[in-house]
GROMACS .gro file of N, CA, C and O in nm:
model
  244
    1UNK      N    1  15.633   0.727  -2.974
    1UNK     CA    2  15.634   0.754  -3.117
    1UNK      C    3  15.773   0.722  -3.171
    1UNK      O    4  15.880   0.749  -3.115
    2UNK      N    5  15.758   0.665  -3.278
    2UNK     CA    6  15.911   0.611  -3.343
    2UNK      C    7  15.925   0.720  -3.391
    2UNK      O    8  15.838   0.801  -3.422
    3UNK      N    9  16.106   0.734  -3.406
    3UNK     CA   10  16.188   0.842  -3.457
    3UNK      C   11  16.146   0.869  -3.572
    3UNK      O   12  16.143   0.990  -3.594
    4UNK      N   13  16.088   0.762  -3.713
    4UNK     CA   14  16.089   0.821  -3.840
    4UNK      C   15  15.931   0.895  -3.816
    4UNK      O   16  15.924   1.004  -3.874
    5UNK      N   17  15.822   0.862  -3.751
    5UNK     CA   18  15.691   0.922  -3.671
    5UNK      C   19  15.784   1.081  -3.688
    5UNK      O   20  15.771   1.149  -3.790
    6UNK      N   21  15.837   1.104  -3.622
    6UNK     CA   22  15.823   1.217  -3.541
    6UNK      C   23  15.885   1.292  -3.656
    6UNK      O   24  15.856   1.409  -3.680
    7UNK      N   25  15.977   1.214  -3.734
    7UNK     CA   26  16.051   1.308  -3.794
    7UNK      C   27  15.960   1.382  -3.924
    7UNK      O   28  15.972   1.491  -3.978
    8UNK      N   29  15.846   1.249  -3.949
    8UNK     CA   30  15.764   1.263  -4.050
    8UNK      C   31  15.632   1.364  -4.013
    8UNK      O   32  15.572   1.419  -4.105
    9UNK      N   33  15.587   1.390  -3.852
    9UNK     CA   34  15.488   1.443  -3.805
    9UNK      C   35  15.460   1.597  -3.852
    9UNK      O   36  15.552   1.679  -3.854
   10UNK      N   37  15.334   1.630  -3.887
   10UNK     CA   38  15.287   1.724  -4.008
   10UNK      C   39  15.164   1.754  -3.925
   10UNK      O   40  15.071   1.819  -3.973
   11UNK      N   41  15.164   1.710  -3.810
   11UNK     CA   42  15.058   1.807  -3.731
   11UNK      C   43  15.090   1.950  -3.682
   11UNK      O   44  15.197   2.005  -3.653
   12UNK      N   45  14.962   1.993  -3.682
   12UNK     CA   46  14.923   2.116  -3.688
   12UNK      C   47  14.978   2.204  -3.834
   12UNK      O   48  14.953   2.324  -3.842
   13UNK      N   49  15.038   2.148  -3.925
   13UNK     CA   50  15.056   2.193  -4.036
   13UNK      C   51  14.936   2.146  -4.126
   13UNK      O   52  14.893   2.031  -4.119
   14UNK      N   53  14.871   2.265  -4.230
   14UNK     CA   54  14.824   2.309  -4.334
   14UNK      C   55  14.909   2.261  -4.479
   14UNK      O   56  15.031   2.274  -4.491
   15UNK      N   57  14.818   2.204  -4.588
   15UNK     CA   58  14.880   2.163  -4.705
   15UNK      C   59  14.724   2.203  -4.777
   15UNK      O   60  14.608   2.184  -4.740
   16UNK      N   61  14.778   2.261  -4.887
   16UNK     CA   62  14.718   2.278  -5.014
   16UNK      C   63  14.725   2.206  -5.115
   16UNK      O   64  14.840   2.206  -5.159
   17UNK      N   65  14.622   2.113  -5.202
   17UNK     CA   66  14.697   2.055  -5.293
   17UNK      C   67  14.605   2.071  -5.425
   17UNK      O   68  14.482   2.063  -5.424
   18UNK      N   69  14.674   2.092  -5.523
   18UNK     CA   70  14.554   2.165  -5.649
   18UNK      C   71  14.559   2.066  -5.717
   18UNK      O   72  14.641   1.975  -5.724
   19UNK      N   73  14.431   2.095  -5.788
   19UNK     CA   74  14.402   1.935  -5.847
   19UNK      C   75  14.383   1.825  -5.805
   19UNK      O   76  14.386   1.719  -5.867
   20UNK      N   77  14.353   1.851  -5.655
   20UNK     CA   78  14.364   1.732  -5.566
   20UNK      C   79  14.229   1.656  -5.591
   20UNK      O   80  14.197   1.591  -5.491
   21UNK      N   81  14.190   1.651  -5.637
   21UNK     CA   82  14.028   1.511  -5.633
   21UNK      C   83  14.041   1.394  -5.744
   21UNK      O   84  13.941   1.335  -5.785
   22UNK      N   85  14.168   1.366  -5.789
   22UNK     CA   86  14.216   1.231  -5.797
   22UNK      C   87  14.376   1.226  -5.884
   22UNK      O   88  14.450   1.317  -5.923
   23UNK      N   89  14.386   1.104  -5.891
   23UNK     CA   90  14.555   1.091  -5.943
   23UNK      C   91  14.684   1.092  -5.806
   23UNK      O   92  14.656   1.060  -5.690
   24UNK      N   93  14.750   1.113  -5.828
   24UNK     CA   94  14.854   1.111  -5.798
   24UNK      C   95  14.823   1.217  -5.616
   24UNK      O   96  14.828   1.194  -5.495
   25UNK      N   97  14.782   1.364  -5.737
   25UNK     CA   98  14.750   1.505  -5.618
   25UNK      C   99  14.669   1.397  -5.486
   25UNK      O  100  14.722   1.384  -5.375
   26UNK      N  101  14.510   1.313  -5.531
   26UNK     CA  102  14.465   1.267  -5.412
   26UNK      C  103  14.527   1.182  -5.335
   26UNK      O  104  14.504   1.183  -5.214
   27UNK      N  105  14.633   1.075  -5.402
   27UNK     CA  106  14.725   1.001  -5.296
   27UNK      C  107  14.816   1.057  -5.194
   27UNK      O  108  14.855   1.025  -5.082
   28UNK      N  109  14.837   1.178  -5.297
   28UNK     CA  110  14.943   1.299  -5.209
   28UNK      C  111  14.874   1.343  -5.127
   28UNK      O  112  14.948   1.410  -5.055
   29UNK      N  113  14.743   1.347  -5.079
   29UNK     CA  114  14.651   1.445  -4.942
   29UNK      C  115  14.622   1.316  -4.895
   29UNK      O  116  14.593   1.320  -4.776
   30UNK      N  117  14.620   1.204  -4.941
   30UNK     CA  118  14.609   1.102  -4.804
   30UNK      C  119  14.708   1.072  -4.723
   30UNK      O  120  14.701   1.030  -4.608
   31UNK      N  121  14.843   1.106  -4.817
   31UNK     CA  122  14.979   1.079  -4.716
   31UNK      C  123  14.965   1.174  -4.642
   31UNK      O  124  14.926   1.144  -4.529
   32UNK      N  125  14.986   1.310  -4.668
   32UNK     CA  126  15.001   1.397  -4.604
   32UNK      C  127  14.883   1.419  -4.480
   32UNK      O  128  14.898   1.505  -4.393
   33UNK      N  129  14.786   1.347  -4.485
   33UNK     CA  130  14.628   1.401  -4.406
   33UNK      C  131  14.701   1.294  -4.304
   33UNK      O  132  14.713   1.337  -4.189
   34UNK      N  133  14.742   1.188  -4.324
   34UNK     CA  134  14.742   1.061  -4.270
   34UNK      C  135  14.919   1.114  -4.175
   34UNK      O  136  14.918   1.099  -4.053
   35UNK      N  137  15.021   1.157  -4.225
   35UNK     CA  138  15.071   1.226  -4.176
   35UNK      C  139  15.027   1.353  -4.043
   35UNK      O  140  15.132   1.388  -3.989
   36UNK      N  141  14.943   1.401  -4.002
   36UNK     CA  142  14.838   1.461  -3.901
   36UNK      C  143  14.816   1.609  -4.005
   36UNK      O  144  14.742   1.699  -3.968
   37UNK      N  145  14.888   1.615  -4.130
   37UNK     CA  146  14.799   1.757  -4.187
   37UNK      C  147  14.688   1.763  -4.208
   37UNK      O  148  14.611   1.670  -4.235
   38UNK      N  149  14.655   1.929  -4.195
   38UNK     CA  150  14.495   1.931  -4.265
   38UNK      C  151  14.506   1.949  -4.405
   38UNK      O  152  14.597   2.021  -4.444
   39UNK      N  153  14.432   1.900  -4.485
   39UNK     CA  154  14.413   1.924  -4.574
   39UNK      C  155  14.333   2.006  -4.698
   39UNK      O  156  14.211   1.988  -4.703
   40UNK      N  157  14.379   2.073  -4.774
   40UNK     CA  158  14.285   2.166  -4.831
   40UNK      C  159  14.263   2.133  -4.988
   40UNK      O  160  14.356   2.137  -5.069
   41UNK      N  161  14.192   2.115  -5.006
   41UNK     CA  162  14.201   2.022  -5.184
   41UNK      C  163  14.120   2.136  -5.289
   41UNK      O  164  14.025   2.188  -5.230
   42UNK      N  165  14.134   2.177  -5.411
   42UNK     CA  166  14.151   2.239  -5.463
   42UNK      C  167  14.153   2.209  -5.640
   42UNK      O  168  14.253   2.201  -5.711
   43UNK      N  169  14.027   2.197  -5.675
   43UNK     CA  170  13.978   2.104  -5.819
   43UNK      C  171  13.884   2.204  -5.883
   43UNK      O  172  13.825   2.291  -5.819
   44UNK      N  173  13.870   2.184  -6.035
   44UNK     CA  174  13.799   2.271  -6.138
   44UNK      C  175  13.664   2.148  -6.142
   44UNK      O  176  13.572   2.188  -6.213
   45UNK      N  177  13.645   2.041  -6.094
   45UNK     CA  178  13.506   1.967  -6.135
   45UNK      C  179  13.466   1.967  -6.030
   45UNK      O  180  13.549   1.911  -5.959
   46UNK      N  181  13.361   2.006  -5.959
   46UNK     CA  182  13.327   2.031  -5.850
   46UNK      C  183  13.286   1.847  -5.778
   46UNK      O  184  13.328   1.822  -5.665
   47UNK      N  185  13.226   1.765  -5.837
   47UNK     CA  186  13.181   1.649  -5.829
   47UNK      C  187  13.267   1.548  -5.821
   47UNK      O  188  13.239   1.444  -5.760
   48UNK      N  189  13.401   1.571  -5.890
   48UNK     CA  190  13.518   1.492  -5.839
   48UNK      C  191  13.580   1.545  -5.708
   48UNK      O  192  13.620   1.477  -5.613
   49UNK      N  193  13.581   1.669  -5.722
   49UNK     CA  194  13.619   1.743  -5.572
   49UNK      C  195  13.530   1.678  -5.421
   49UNK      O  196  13.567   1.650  -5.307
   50UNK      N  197  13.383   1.673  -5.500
   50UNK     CA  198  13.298   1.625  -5.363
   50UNK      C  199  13.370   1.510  -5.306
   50UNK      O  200  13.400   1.494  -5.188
   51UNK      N  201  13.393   1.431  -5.407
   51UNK     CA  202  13.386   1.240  -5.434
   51UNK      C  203  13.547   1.260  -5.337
   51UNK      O  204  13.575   1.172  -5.255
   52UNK      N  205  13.613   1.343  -5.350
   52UNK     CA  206  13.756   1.354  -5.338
   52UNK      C  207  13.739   1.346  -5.194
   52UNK      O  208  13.780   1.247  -5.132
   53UNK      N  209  13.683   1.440  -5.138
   53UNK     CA  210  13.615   1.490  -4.990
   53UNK      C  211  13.568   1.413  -4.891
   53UNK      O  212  13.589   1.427  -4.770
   54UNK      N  213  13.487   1.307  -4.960
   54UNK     CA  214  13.464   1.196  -4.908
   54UNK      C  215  13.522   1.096  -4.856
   54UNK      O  216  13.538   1.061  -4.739
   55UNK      N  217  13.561   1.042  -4.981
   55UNK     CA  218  13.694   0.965  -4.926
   55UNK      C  219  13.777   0.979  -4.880
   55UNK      O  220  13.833   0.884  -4.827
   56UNK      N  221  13.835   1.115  -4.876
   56UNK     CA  222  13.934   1.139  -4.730
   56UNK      C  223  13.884   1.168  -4.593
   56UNK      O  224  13.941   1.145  -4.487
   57UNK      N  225  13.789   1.214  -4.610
   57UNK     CA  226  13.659   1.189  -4.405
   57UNK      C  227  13.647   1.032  -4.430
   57UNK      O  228  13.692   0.968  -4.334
   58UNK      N  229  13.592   0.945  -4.545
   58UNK     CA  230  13.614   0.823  -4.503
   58UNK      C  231  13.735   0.756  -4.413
   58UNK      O  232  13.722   0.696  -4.306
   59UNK      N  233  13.871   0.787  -4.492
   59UNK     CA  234  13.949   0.742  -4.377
   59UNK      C  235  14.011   0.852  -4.308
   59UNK      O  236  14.131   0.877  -4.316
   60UNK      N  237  13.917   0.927  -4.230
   60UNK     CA  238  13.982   0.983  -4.126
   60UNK      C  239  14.077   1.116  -4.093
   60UNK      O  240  14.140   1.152  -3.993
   61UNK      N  241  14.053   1.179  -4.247
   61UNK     CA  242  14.155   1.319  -4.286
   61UNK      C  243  14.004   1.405  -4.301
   61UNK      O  244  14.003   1.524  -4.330
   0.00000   0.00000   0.00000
């Protein structure tokens, strides 16, 4: 694992992100998911939230 890897590594860490099922918040839970966090997303439209959900099990968070 390269040094900036390790320095950046966010596994086994938990992130919350509100408003997360699009904009800016959902790019922010793909870095961070993609980083090894889990992610917890956190939206008032339930249907953008789904859509949000998806696409991050799509790639792999």
């Amino acid at each position: 694992m390269s040094n900036i890897k390790k320095l950046l590594d966010l596994g086994g860490k938990k992130a919350l992100i509100t408003g997360g099922s699009r904009g800016l918040e959902l790019q922010i839970a793909e870095a961070l998911g993609e980083m090894g966090a889990s992610v917890v997303l956190s939206a008032r439209k339930e249907d953008e939230l789904a859509e949000a959900v998806k696409h991050l099990k799509g790639l792999g968070i």
